[in-house]
Amino acid sequence: LLFCSTHSICAKPNIIIMMMDDMGWGDLGVLGQPAKETPNLDQMAAEGVLMPDFYSANPLCSPARAALLTGRLPIRNGIYTTNEHARNAYIPQFVVGGIQDNEILLPELLKTAGYKSKIIGKWHLGHQPQYLPLQHGFDEFFGSPNCHFGPYNDKGTPNIPVYRDGEMAGRYYEDFIITPTGESNLTQLYIQEAIAFIENQTRSNNPFLLYWVPDATHTPLYASRAYRGTSQRGLYGDAVRELDDGVGLILGKLKELGITKNTFAFFTSDNGGALVSKYHGGSNGPFLCGKETTFEGGMREPAIAWWPGTIKPGQISHQLGSIMDLFTTALNIAGIKPPSDRIIDGTDLLPNLINGTVNINKPIFYYRGNEMMAIRIGLYKAHYWTWTNSIKEFDKGVDFCRGENVVGVMTHEQMNHTDSPLLFHLGRDPGEKYLIGNTTEEYKGVMPGIMAVVSDHKKKLIPGEPQLNMCDGSVQNWAPPGCEKLGDCLPVPPSHPHKCVWNH
Amino acid sequence: LLFCSTHSICAKPNIIIMMMDDMGWGDLGVLGQPAKETPNLDQMAAEGVLMPDFYSANPLCSPARAALLTGRLPIRNGIYTTNEHARNAYIPQFVVGGIQDNEILLPELLKTAGYKSKIIGKWHLGHQPQYLPLQHGFDEFFGSPNCHFGPYNDKGTPNIPVYRDGEMAGRYYEDFIITPTGESNLTQLYIQEAIAFIENQTRSNNPFLLYWVPDATHTPLYASRAYRGTSQRGLYGDAVRELDDGVGLILGKLKELGITKNTFAFFTSDNGGALVSKYHGGSNGPFLCGKETTFEGGMREPAIAWWPGTIKPGQISHQLGSIMDLFTTALNIAGIKPPSDRIIDGTDLLPNLINGTVNINKPIFYYRGNEMMAIRIGLYKAHYWTWTNSIKEFDKGVDFCRGENVVGVMTHEQMNHTDSPLLFHLGRDPGEKYLIGNTTEEYKGVMPGIMAVVSDHKKKLIPGEPQLNMCDGSVQNWAPPGCEKLGDCLPVPPSHPHKCVWNH
Ligand SMILES: [Ca+2]
Ligand SMILES: [Ca+2]
């Protein structure tokens, strides 16, 4: 695939992946948020393809992001844990591991076709020096290796650094301020960085990958002063409005530069809305539960594909899709073959997006840590395992399904249904409320086909070395590269490696 | 207000009110139904104003419909019960009462301005001869006085008649077939009737009111053969798709006749999706509970206003609205003053729709039978009473909030919170999950204003004579007008009036 823009004779298309943090499926106006406060995203959908059946590869940040950039399930690419069964793990700054060198990331491959790649926002694939973005194919980096968690003023633990490319530029709460009430100009910085990168690459006639991953919708929420109090929805909605305007500014810049016909843009989120955060979390629309779970609310994501002139405007596609497909789709757009020495879970969505065809048999796997919890094929979803969280966590107020109660499905024990999976029809029952009895003709007609796919999947599965098993206070961001220039290196305490505890 | 069409020098605008039965807020693609199967309604919204904050006046059929046509709360117009506290009542065929002559219905008033009015579909304001549509201002009637409940073949109870104007034209399940599997051409008949009425009135240069109230989305669901199996959502979705196409055909006819600029059309539903019917009920999107309840899922309705040339296309209005407003708005469109001898609850929405202004202080009252359960003003909603249904009904499987569980809010006892109402912020919490504590500054700041409105409302309230208290098997549709011509009169049993039992 080669396309011609006004800026070069026959340029490779640019690729923009905008992935939000903990934004829910139901947060977009076009997907039914009652406040309808995302005019730019709704417009993007009107100009592109809305994909209501699009999924993350995991209900948590780090594994989802690793899956997008490798095109592979976390259990293959190593961003998971085996410390306990079916546990969500991610990369807070005391985790030792990160993305391995033997994983091939999207920007590494795009580089072979002359692309320049930039990540703006949250990386989350490891904060030790060998795991940082510039070690894995990105040419530029502005953002942070971990979540923007505090402490606000506790020097006993280092604040998360913000990087400019290979070196830290400061730390959250010290140099990059997020006030206790949630005011911050970070999203504005991320928007400016995106605009500048697009302008620079266009001026240099360089095809580019912009991986725009702001995190304002992840608690602690933040929005800049101009957006504070502008939403019906409180601070969460303020953050969404600012990001929505950011999307509008980025797409507007493409229009201004005349490169829309040579730019593929995709919008999505890394996992479902965090119901645990009450109204500081997003909305999962009509779907069950949220972040941390393998119910639809945990992994069904807002998704819009946009490419004027190539993708027909105003379409809705029920193609099942996954963030891992962005890897394969981006490679196809750049004219690069995916690696053939390993299993790639992503498939190329471009034929579906361009021709409006739907591959109904594409399976979606719902993993939690080292366990395949569920699978979707067509409109059917079968739960092999169910779990929300332990009753002990729940009794402490940690509720991933706030206000919901589907008996026998939202289990506080890890329930093994492998012999007779819980089957739902997501068309007539998107909320996973009405079990299809295992004695019905429907069940008997559908399950053998699903079981065959699962059996094949498990047979071929070679789990990667789990990277999220070990923790160590000494690996925290005490002295990131560049700290000495800023006089912001903290003393590194002695190493005490231990198995990480993952409660969920 | 006078507008000029291509068909008359200065014709009064036509008015089309399309109200669905038990369709939920979340059933429209544009409001987030994941299957996105309502292209015609989505297009209507794109050409008009979508109103995400629009309400019924009651969570059940008969009171809601009486409210629309009188512009008055059911407790004023009499379509409610006092047999027990806070009970939903409607008009199955053993109910004695119906809409009273001293109530002034919309078509009666429109007649004074030269309008012809037709109701197509479900009336539900009384089936005894004195209560039928032609006795209350309608010029034409095609449809039924009650729900299309069975019996399929039980002659011990009469099947519901279908009327052509003042006389029955046959009965459901006998002459107007709905098969046990839900196949029926009724929606097609209702579409044809609408098209023919529009054509006839346009040809005669008559301004018209079309009150289009098909009931295919009320259980037992039905769809015509061409629509069976066409939806992701099963039979419910098939019914929605057929109705959506009906809306497209009706609006298309207006375009074909060149009368769009002289026609105000409004789409809504009479109450929330019936979660009690599982996947045979509609979707209430992110809202709590459904039909029969005064939570958002019971009374928040899909709503689209459409008037090319007068209402700007593609708008979203957060104006609070009620189906009672359609009464007052329609009167204004026809240049008629509302009755001044009684309280009219509806307000004229036209200024808001045309100018995009929002009257934030308009209160929405949520009644259940004789009790004001809740009130919304702006983004705040205060529950004065909470109730789902009795634990006895719930234990029988009657669940109006399937899969949901908001402790202390979804109560199985009738709980009186009048002294300290349960307060929610519907902007950041559309699902009514996060109580605003009554010791917070927010609560103390907001509640006095709400309480003043409630106090004023109650002070001025003069309840109407309750019409839904008495039941009698002899008043059923044994021998409706016209039955003798069809040889379909059944013997009327002796009268045994008794108090109706309303469980919910
Ligand atoms: Ca996340
Ligand atoms: Ca109804």
PDB file of N, CA, C and O in Angstrom, chain A residues 25 29-32 34-36 50 52 232-233 275 278-279 285-287 316 318 379 402-406 425 427-428 430 433-434, chain B residues 25 29-32 34-36 50 52 232-233 275 278-279 286-287 316 318 379 402-406 425 427-428 430 433-434:
ATOM      1  N   TRP A  25     -16.130   2.450  27.330  1.00  0.00           N
ATOM      2  CA  TRP A  25     -16.888   2.394  26.065  1.00  0.00           C
ATOM      3  C   TRP A  25     -17.971   3.461  26.068  1.00  0.00           C
ATOM      4  O   TRP A  25     -18.211   4.123  25.069  1.00  0.00           O
ATOM      5  N   GLY A  29     -20.062  10.455  23.439  1.00  0.00           N
ATOM      6  CA  GLY A  29     -21.439  10.827  23.105  1.00  0.00           C
ATOM      7  C   GLY A  29     -22.044   9.856  22.111  1.00  0.00           C
ATOM      8  O   GLY A  29     -23.166   9.386  22.284  1.00  0.00           O
ATOM      9  N   VAL A  30     -21.258   9.533  21.079  1.00  0.00           N
ATOM     10  CA  VAL A  30     -21.760   8.669  20.017  1.00  0.00           C
ATOM     11  C   VAL A  30     -22.001   7.245  20.524  1.00  0.00           C
ATOM     12  O   VAL A  30     -22.647   6.448  19.854  1.00  0.00           O
ATOM     13  N   LEU A  31     -21.507   6.942  21.707  1.00  0.00           N
ATOM     14  CA  LEU A  31     -21.773   5.641  22.312  1.00  0.00           C
ATOM     15  C   LEU A  31     -22.696   5.752  23.520  1.00  0.00           C
ATOM     16  O   LEU A  31     -22.787   4.841  24.326  1.00  0.00           O
ATOM     17  N   GLY A  32     -23.371   6.888  23.650  1.00  0.00           N
ATOM     18  CA  GLY A  32     -24.487   6.955  24.590  1.00  0.00           C
ATOM     19  C   GLY A  32     -24.235   7.615  25.921  1.00  0.00           C
ATOM     20  O   GLY A  32     -25.083   7.534  26.802  1.00  0.00           O
ATOM     21  N   PRO A  34     -24.852  10.172  28.412  1.00  0.00           N
ATOM     22  CA  PRO A  34     -25.974  11.118  28.373  1.00  0.00           C
ATOM     23  C   PRO A  34     -25.563  12.584  28.242  1.00  0.00           C
ATOM     24  O   PRO A  34     -26.304  13.376  27.657  1.00  0.00           O
ATOM     25  N   ALA A  35     -24.399  12.965  28.777  1.00  0.00           N
ATOM     26  CA  ALA A  35     -23.996  14.368  28.691  1.00  0.00           C
ATOM     27  C   ALA A  35     -23.562  14.739  27.273  1.00  0.00           C
ATOM     28  O   ALA A  35     -23.548  15.921  26.925  1.00  0.00           O
ATOM     29  N   LYS A  36     -23.207  13.759  26.471  1.00  0.00           N
ATOM     30  CA  LYS A  36     -22.863  13.982  25.051  1.00  0.00           C
ATOM     31  C   LYS A  36     -21.841  15.110  24.914  1.00  0.00           C
ATOM     32  O   LYS A  36     -22.091  16.118  24.256  1.00  0.00           O
ATOM     33  N   LEU A  50     -16.990   3.759  13.143  1.00  0.00           N
ATOM     34  CA  LEU A  50     -17.147   3.459  14.569  1.00  0.00           C
ATOM     35  C   LEU A  50     -17.188   1.943  14.721  1.00  0.00           C
ATOM     36  O   LEU A  50     -17.904   1.263  13.984  1.00  0.00           O
ATOM     37  N   PRO A  52     -18.149  -0.650  17.423  1.00  0.00           N
ATOM     38  CA  PRO A  52     -18.690  -0.897  18.777  1.00  0.00           C
ATOM     39  C   PRO A  52     -18.252  -2.236  19.368  1.00  0.00           C
ATOM     40  O   PRO A  52     -18.500  -2.493  20.535  1.00  0.00           O
ATOM     41  N   GLN A 232     -20.749  18.436  32.672  1.00  0.00           N
ATOM     42  CA  GLN A 232     -21.833  17.962  33.547  1.00  0.00           C
ATOM     43  C   GLN A 232     -21.331  16.896  34.508  1.00  0.00           C
ATOM     44  O   GLN A 232     -21.960  16.625  35.519  1.00  0.00           O
ATOM     45  N   ARG A 233     -20.215  16.244  34.120  1.00  0.00           N
ATOM     46  CA  ARG A 233     -19.811  15.011  34.768  1.00  0.00           C
ATOM     47  C   ARG A 233     -18.762  15.195  35.851  1.00  0.00           C
ATOM     48  O   ARG A 233     -18.185  14.217  36.353  1.00  0.00           O
ATOM     49  N   LEU A 275     -14.868   1.359  37.620  1.00  0.00           N
ATOM     50  CA  LEU A 275     -16.015   1.555  38.514  1.00  0.00           C
ATOM     51  C   LEU A 275     -15.573   1.639  39.964  1.00  0.00           C
ATOM     52  O   LEU A 275     -16.269   2.223  40.800  1.00  0.00           O
ATOM     53  N   LYS A 278     -15.685   5.015  41.529  1.00  0.00           N
ATOM     54  CA  LYS A 278     -16.983   5.687  41.585  1.00  0.00           C
ATOM     55  C   LYS A 278     -17.066   6.723  40.467  1.00  0.00           C
ATOM     56  O   LYS A 278     -16.712   6.428  39.336  1.00  0.00           O
ATOM     57  N   TYR A 279     -17.530   7.931  40.770  1.00  0.00           N
ATOM     58  CA  TYR A 279     -17.699   8.865  39.663  1.00  0.00           C
ATOM     59  C   TYR A 279     -16.386   9.535  39.239  1.00  0.00           C
ATOM     60  O   TYR A 279     -16.413  10.409  38.375  1.00  0.00           O
ATOM     61  N   GLY A 285     -21.162   2.150  29.715  1.00  0.00           N
ATOM     62  CA  GLY A 285     -22.434   2.046  29.005  1.00  0.00           C
ATOM     63  C   GLY A 285     -23.287   0.913  29.553  1.00  0.00           C
ATOM     64  O   GLY A 285     -23.455   0.790  30.771  1.00  0.00           O
ATOM     65  N   PRO A 286     -23.830   0.064  28.699  1.00  0.00           N
ATOM     66  CA  PRO A 286     -24.714  -1.003  29.170  1.00  0.00           C
ATOM     67  C   PRO A 286     -23.953  -2.260  29.588  1.00  0.00           C
ATOM     68  O   PRO A 286     -24.588  -3.274  29.886  1.00  0.00           O
ATOM     69  N   PHE A 287     -22.631  -2.193  29.623  1.00  0.00           N
ATOM     70  CA  PHE A 287     -21.855  -3.413  29.844  1.00  0.00           C
ATOM     71  C   PHE A 287     -21.605  -3.691  31.317  1.00  0.00           C
ATOM     72  O   PHE A 287     -21.609  -2.788  32.144  1.00  0.00           O
ATOM     73  N   ILE A 316     -20.549   2.205  10.519  1.00  0.00           N
ATOM     74  CA  ILE A 316     -20.454   1.436  11.756  1.00  0.00           C
ATOM     75  C   ILE A 316     -20.032   0.034  11.359  1.00  0.00           C
ATOM     76  O   ILE A 316     -20.644  -0.566  10.467  1.00  0.00           O
ATOM     77  N   HIS A 318     -19.304  -3.837  12.705  1.00  0.00           N
ATOM     78  CA  HIS A 318     -19.381  -4.799  13.808  1.00  0.00           C
ATOM     79  C   HIS A 318     -18.276  -5.844  13.737  1.00  0.00           C
ATOM     80  O   HIS A 318     -18.351  -6.891  14.384  1.00  0.00           O
ATOM     81  N   LEU A 379     -21.376 -13.393  18.079  1.00  0.00           N
ATOM     82  CA  LEU A 379     -22.110 -12.719  19.147  1.00  0.00           C
ATOM     83  C   LEU A 379     -22.101 -13.512  20.453  1.00  0.00           C
ATOM     84  O   LEU A 379     -22.705 -13.102  21.439  1.00  0.00           O
ATOM     85  N   ARG A 402     -19.642  -1.913  40.633  1.00  0.00           N
ATOM     86  CA  ARG A 402     -20.458  -1.140  41.560  1.00  0.00           C
ATOM     87  C   ARG A 402     -21.902  -1.010  41.081  1.00  0.00           C
ATOM     88  O   ARG A 402     -22.165  -0.644  39.942  1.00  0.00           O
ATOM     89  N   GLY A 403     -22.817  -1.364  41.981  1.00  0.00           N
ATOM     90  CA  GLY A 403     -24.234  -1.234  41.669  1.00  0.00           C
ATOM     91  C   GLY A 403     -24.787  -2.391  40.854  1.00  0.00           C
ATOM     92  O   GLY A 403     -25.955  -2.375  40.493  1.00  0.00           O
ATOM     93  N   GLU A 404     -23.943  -3.368  40.553  1.00  0.00           N
ATOM     94  CA  GLU A 404     -24.399  -4.480  39.725  1.00  0.00           C
ATOM     95  C   GLU A 404     -24.395  -5.776  40.525  1.00  0.00           C
ATOM     96  O   GLU A 404     -23.666  -5.932  41.496  1.00  0.00           O
ATOM     97  N   ASN A 405     -25.228  -6.706  40.096  1.00  0.00           N
ATOM     98  CA  ASN A 405     -25.329  -7.968  40.799  1.00  0.00           C
ATOM     99  C   ASN A 405     -25.940  -9.015  39.881  1.00  0.00           C
ATOM    100  O   ASN A 405     -27.150  -9.131  39.788  1.00  0.00           O
ATOM    101  N   VAL A 406     -25.082  -9.738  39.177  1.00  0.00           N
ATOM    102  CA  VAL A 406     -25.576 -10.850  38.367  1.00  0.00           C
ATOM    103  C   VAL A 406     -25.118 -12.128  39.053  1.00  0.00           C
ATOM    104  O   VAL A 406     -23.942 -12.504  39.015  1.00  0.00           O
ATOM    105  N   HIS A 425     -25.221 -14.411  24.912  1.00  0.00           N
ATOM    106  CA  HIS A 425     -25.391 -13.869  23.562  1.00  0.00           C
ATOM    107  C   HIS A 425     -25.320 -12.351  23.673  1.00  0.00           C
ATOM    108  O   HIS A 425     -26.237 -11.709  24.200  1.00  0.00           O
ATOM    109  N   GLY A 427     -25.560 -10.016  21.590  1.00  0.00           N
ATOM    110  CA  GLY A 427     -26.487  -9.208  20.801  1.00  0.00           C
ATOM    111  C   GLY A 427     -27.741  -8.895  21.585  1.00  0.00           C
ATOM    112  O   GLY A 427     -28.065  -7.728  21.828  1.00  0.00           O
ATOM    113  N   ARG A 428     -28.443  -9.906  22.026  1.00  0.00           N
ATOM    114  CA  ARG A 428     -29.679  -9.661  22.779  1.00  0.00           C
ATOM    115  C   ARG A 428     -29.398  -9.409  24.253  1.00  0.00           C
ATOM    116  O   ARG A 428     -30.290  -9.004  25.004  1.00  0.00           O
ATOM    117  N   PRO A 430     -26.235  -7.649  25.837  1.00  0.00           N
ATOM    118  CA  PRO A 430     -24.890  -7.065  25.946  1.00  0.00           C
ATOM    119  C   PRO A 430     -24.403  -6.950  27.389  1.00  0.00           C
ATOM    120  O   PRO A 430     -23.209  -6.886  27.629  1.00  0.00           O
ATOM    121  N   LYS A 433     -26.357 -10.741  31.389  1.00  0.00           N
ATOM    122  CA  LYS A 433     -27.274 -11.002  32.495  1.00  0.00           C
ATOM    123  C   LYS A 433     -28.019 -12.325  32.364  1.00  0.00           C
ATOM    124  O   LYS A 433     -28.484 -12.870  33.357  1.00  0.00           O
ATOM    125  N   TYR A 434     -28.199 -12.791  31.121  1.00  0.00           N
ATOM    126  CA  TYR A 434     -29.120 -13.899  30.904  1.00  0.00           C
ATOM    127  C   TYR A 434     -28.373 -15.098  30.349  1.00  0.00           C
ATOM    128  O   TYR A 434     -28.130 -15.225  29.152  1.00  0.00           O
TER     129      TYR A 434
ATOM    130  N   TRP B  25     -34.487   4.198  26.705  1.00  0.00           N
ATOM    131  CA  TRP B  25     -33.570   5.278  26.294  1.00  0.00           C
ATOM    132  C   TRP B  25     -32.410   4.711  25.503  1.00  0.00           C
ATOM    133  O   TRP B  25     -31.990   5.277  24.494  1.00  0.00           O
ATOM    134  N   GLY B  29     -29.434   3.655  18.405  1.00  0.00           N
ATOM    135  CA  GLY B  29     -27.999   3.666  18.109  1.00  0.00           C
ATOM    136  C   GLY B  29     -27.353   4.939  18.595  1.00  0.00           C
ATOM    137  O   GLY B  29     -26.302   4.916  19.238  1.00  0.00           O
ATOM    138  N   VAL B  30     -28.004   6.065  18.339  1.00  0.00           N
ATOM    139  CA  VAL B  30     -27.436   7.364  18.689  1.00  0.00           C
ATOM    140  C   VAL B  30     -27.373   7.561  20.206  1.00  0.00           C
ATOM    141  O   VAL B  30     -26.696   8.456  20.695  1.00  0.00           O
ATOM    142  N   LEU B  31     -28.046   6.684  20.946  1.00  0.00           N
ATOM    143  CA  LEU B  31     -27.968   6.726  22.407  1.00  0.00           C
ATOM    144  C   LEU B  31     -27.203   5.533  22.974  1.00  0.00           C
ATOM    145  O   LEU B  31     -27.300   5.231  24.154  1.00  0.00           O
ATOM    146  N   GLY B  32     -26.466   4.848  22.099  1.00  0.00           N
ATOM    147  CA  GLY B  32     -25.489   3.888  22.599  1.00  0.00           C
ATOM    148  C   GLY B  32     -25.868   2.423  22.577  1.00  0.00           C
ATOM    149  O   GLY B  32     -25.157   1.611  23.165  1.00  0.00           O
ATOM    150  N   PRO B  34     -25.385  -1.009  21.499  1.00  0.00           N
ATOM    151  CA  PRO B  34     -24.185  -1.483  20.795  1.00  0.00           C
ATOM    152  C   PRO B  34     -24.454  -2.014  19.386  1.00  0.00           C
ATOM    153  O   PRO B  34     -23.580  -1.919  18.524  1.00  0.00           O
ATOM    154  N   ALA B  35     -25.651  -2.568  19.142  1.00  0.00           N
ATOM    155  CA  ALA B  35     -25.926  -3.102  17.800  1.00  0.00           C
ATOM    156  C   ALA B  35     -26.124  -1.986  16.776  1.00  0.00           C
ATOM    157  O   ALA B  35     -26.012  -2.217  15.575  1.00  0.00           O
ATOM    158  N   LYS B  36     -26.447  -0.780  17.238  1.00  0.00           N
ATOM    159  CA  LYS B  36     -26.572   0.402  16.354  1.00  0.00           C
ATOM    160  C   LYS B  36     -27.483   0.088  15.163  1.00  0.00           C
ATOM    161  O   LYS B  36     -27.080   0.189  14.012  1.00  0.00           O
ATOM    162  N   LEU B  50     -31.640  16.078  19.362  1.00  0.00           N
ATOM    163  CA  LEU B  50     -31.696  14.944  20.281  1.00  0.00           C
ATOM    164  C   LEU B  50     -31.805  15.500  21.696  1.00  0.00           C
ATOM    165  O   LEU B  50     -31.066  16.405  22.068  1.00  0.00           O
ATOM    166  N   PRO B  52     -31.421  14.219  25.318  1.00  0.00           N
ATOM    167  CA  PRO B  52     -31.084  13.101  26.222  1.00  0.00           C
ATOM    168  C   PRO B  52     -31.704  13.223  27.611  1.00  0.00           C
ATOM    169  O   PRO B  52     -31.635  12.281  28.381  1.00  0.00           O
ATOM    170  N   GLN B 232     -29.331  -8.227  15.516  1.00  0.00           N
ATOM    171  CA  GLN B 232     -28.413  -8.875  16.470  1.00  0.00           C
ATOM    172  C   GLN B 232     -29.124  -9.179  17.786  1.00  0.00           C
ATOM    173  O   GLN B 232     -28.674 -10.016  18.556  1.00  0.00           O
ATOM    174  N   ARG B 233     -30.212  -8.457  18.035  1.00  0.00           N
ATOM    175  CA  ARG B 233     -30.802  -8.430  19.369  1.00  0.00           C
ATOM    176  C   ARG B 233     -31.955  -9.401  19.558  1.00  0.00           C
ATOM    177  O   ARG B 233     -32.640  -9.351  20.575  1.00  0.00           O
ATOM    178  N   LEU B 275     -37.199  -4.330  32.076  1.00  0.00           N
ATOM    179  CA  LEU B 275     -36.167  -5.299  32.457  1.00  0.00           C
ATOM    180  C   LEU B 275     -36.788  -6.591  32.964  1.00  0.00           C
ATOM    181  O   LEU B 275     -36.167  -7.651  32.918  1.00  0.00           O
ATOM    182  N   LYS B 278     -36.616  -9.534  30.668  1.00  0.00           N
ATOM    183  CA  LYS B 278     -35.275  -9.978  30.274  1.00  0.00           C
ATOM    184  C   LYS B 278     -34.949  -9.466  28.870  1.00  0.00           C
ATOM    185  O   LYS B 278     -35.193  -8.307  28.577  1.00  0.00           O
ATOM    186  N   TYR B 279     -34.437 -10.314  27.999  1.00  0.00           N
ATOM    187  CA  TYR B 279     -34.041  -9.779  26.686  1.00  0.00           C
ATOM    188  C   TYR B 279     -35.223  -9.602  25.748  1.00  0.00           C
ATOM    189  O   TYR B 279     -35.027  -9.256  24.588  1.00  0.00           O
ATOM    190  N   PRO B 286     -27.244   3.443  30.454  1.00  0.00           N
ATOM    191  CA  PRO B 286     -26.523   3.437  31.719  1.00  0.00           C
ATOM    192  C   PRO B 286     -27.426   3.710  32.927  1.00  0.00           C
ATOM    193  O   PRO B 286     -26.932   3.850  34.038  1.00  0.00           O
ATOM    194  N   PHE B 287     -28.737   3.748  32.704  1.00  0.00           N
ATOM    195  CA  PHE B 287     -29.635   4.175  33.784  1.00  0.00           C
ATOM    196  C   PHE B 287     -30.112   3.009  34.646  1.00  0.00           C
ATOM    197  O   PHE B 287     -30.139   1.865  34.215  1.00  0.00           O
ATOM    198  N   ILE B 316     -27.916  18.828  20.044  1.00  0.00           N
ATOM    199  CA  ILE B 316     -28.232  18.095  21.263  1.00  0.00           C
ATOM    200  C   ILE B 316     -28.697  19.122  22.274  1.00  0.00           C
ATOM    201  O   ILE B 316     -28.033  20.131  22.483  1.00  0.00           O
ATOM    202  N   HIS B 318     -29.908  19.739  26.212  1.00  0.00           N
ATOM    203  CA  HIS B 318     -30.056  19.207  27.560  1.00  0.00           C
ATOM    204  C   HIS B 318     -31.235  19.845  28.294  1.00  0.00           C
ATOM    205  O   HIS B 318     -31.339  19.738  29.521  1.00  0.00           O
ATOM    206  N   LEU B 379     -29.347  19.198  37.338  1.00  0.00           N
ATOM    207  CA  LEU B 379     -28.711  17.885  37.299  1.00  0.00           C
ATOM    208  C   LEU B 379     -28.953  17.089  38.584  1.00  0.00           C
ATOM    209  O   LEU B 379     -28.457  15.980  38.727  1.00  0.00           O
ATOM    210  N   ARG B 402     -33.139  -5.892  36.944  1.00  0.00           N
ATOM    211  CA  ARG B 402     -32.382  -7.131  36.786  1.00  0.00           C
ATOM    212  C   ARG B 402     -30.884  -6.874  36.663  1.00  0.00           C
ATOM    213  O   ARG B 402     -30.441  -6.045  35.877  1.00  0.00           O
ATOM    214  N   GLY B 403     -30.123  -7.594  37.487  1.00  0.00           N
ATOM    215  CA  GLY B 403     -28.671  -7.491  37.424  1.00  0.00           C
ATOM    216  C   GLY B 403     -28.105  -6.293  38.155  1.00  0.00           C
ATOM    217  O   GLY B 403     -26.906  -6.068  38.130  1.00  0.00           O
ATOM    218  N   GLU B 404     -28.992  -5.511  38.792  1.00  0.00           N
ATOM    219  CA  GLU B 404     -28.511  -4.299  39.460  1.00  0.00           C
ATOM    220  C   GLU B 404     -28.724  -4.408  40.970  1.00  0.00           C
ATOM    221  O   GLU B 404     -29.602  -5.146  41.432  1.00  0.00           O
ATOM    222  N   ASN B 405     -27.919  -3.664  41.701  1.00  0.00           N
ATOM    223  CA  ASN B 405     -28.027  -3.716  43.144  1.00  0.00           C
ATOM    224  C   ASN B 405     -27.390  -2.482  43.752  1.00  0.00           C
ATOM    225  O   ASN B 405     -26.191  -2.449  43.971  1.00  0.00           O
ATOM    226  N   VAL B 406     -28.199  -1.468  43.974  1.00  0.00           N
ATOM    227  CA  VAL B 406     -27.703  -0.279  44.661  1.00  0.00           C
ATOM    228  C   VAL B 406     -28.359  -0.273  46.046  1.00  0.00           C
ATOM    229  O   VAL B 406     -29.541   0.027  46.195  1.00  0.00           O
ATOM    230  N   HIS B 425     -26.527  13.287  41.778  1.00  0.00           N
ATOM    231  CA  HIS B 425     -26.147  14.226  40.720  1.00  0.00           C
ATOM    232  C   HIS B 425     -26.114  13.444  39.413  1.00  0.00           C
ATOM    233  O   HIS B 425     -25.232  12.599  39.194  1.00  0.00           O
ATOM    234  N   GLY B 427     -25.405  14.195  36.445  1.00  0.00           N
ATOM    235  CA  GLY B 427     -24.327  14.453  35.501  1.00  0.00           C
ATOM    236  C   GLY B 427     -23.168  13.504  35.730  1.00  0.00           C
ATOM    237  O   GLY B 427     -22.804  12.723  34.851  1.00  0.00           O
ATOM    238  N   ARG B 428     -22.610  13.530  36.924  1.00  0.00           N
ATOM    239  CA  ARG B 428     -21.475  12.644  37.188  1.00  0.00           C
ATOM    240  C   ARG B 428     -21.928  11.249  37.585  1.00  0.00           C
ATOM    241  O   ARG B 428     -21.122  10.329  37.689  1.00  0.00           O
ATOM    242  N   PRO B 430     -25.120   9.296  36.335  1.00  0.00           N
ATOM    243  CA  PRO B 430     -26.419   9.033  35.690  1.00  0.00           C
ATOM    244  C   PRO B 430     -27.065   7.736  36.159  1.00  0.00           C
ATOM    245  O   PRO B 430     -28.281   7.586  36.043  1.00  0.00           O
ATOM    246  N   LYS B 433     -25.988   5.778  41.546  1.00  0.00           N
ATOM    247  CA  LYS B 433     -25.251   4.835  42.397  1.00  0.00           C
ATOM    248  C   LYS B 433     -24.611   5.493  43.607  1.00  0.00           C
ATOM    249  O   LYS B 433     -24.340   4.829  44.599  1.00  0.00           O
ATOM    250  N   TYR B 434     -24.297   6.789  43.478  1.00  0.00           N
ATOM    251  CA  TYR B 434     -23.458   7.422  44.493  1.00  0.00           C
ATOM    252  C   TYR B 434     -24.223   8.529  45.214  1.00  0.00           C
ATOM    253  O   TYR B 434     -24.308   9.673  44.757  1.00  0.00           O
TER     254      TYR B 434
END
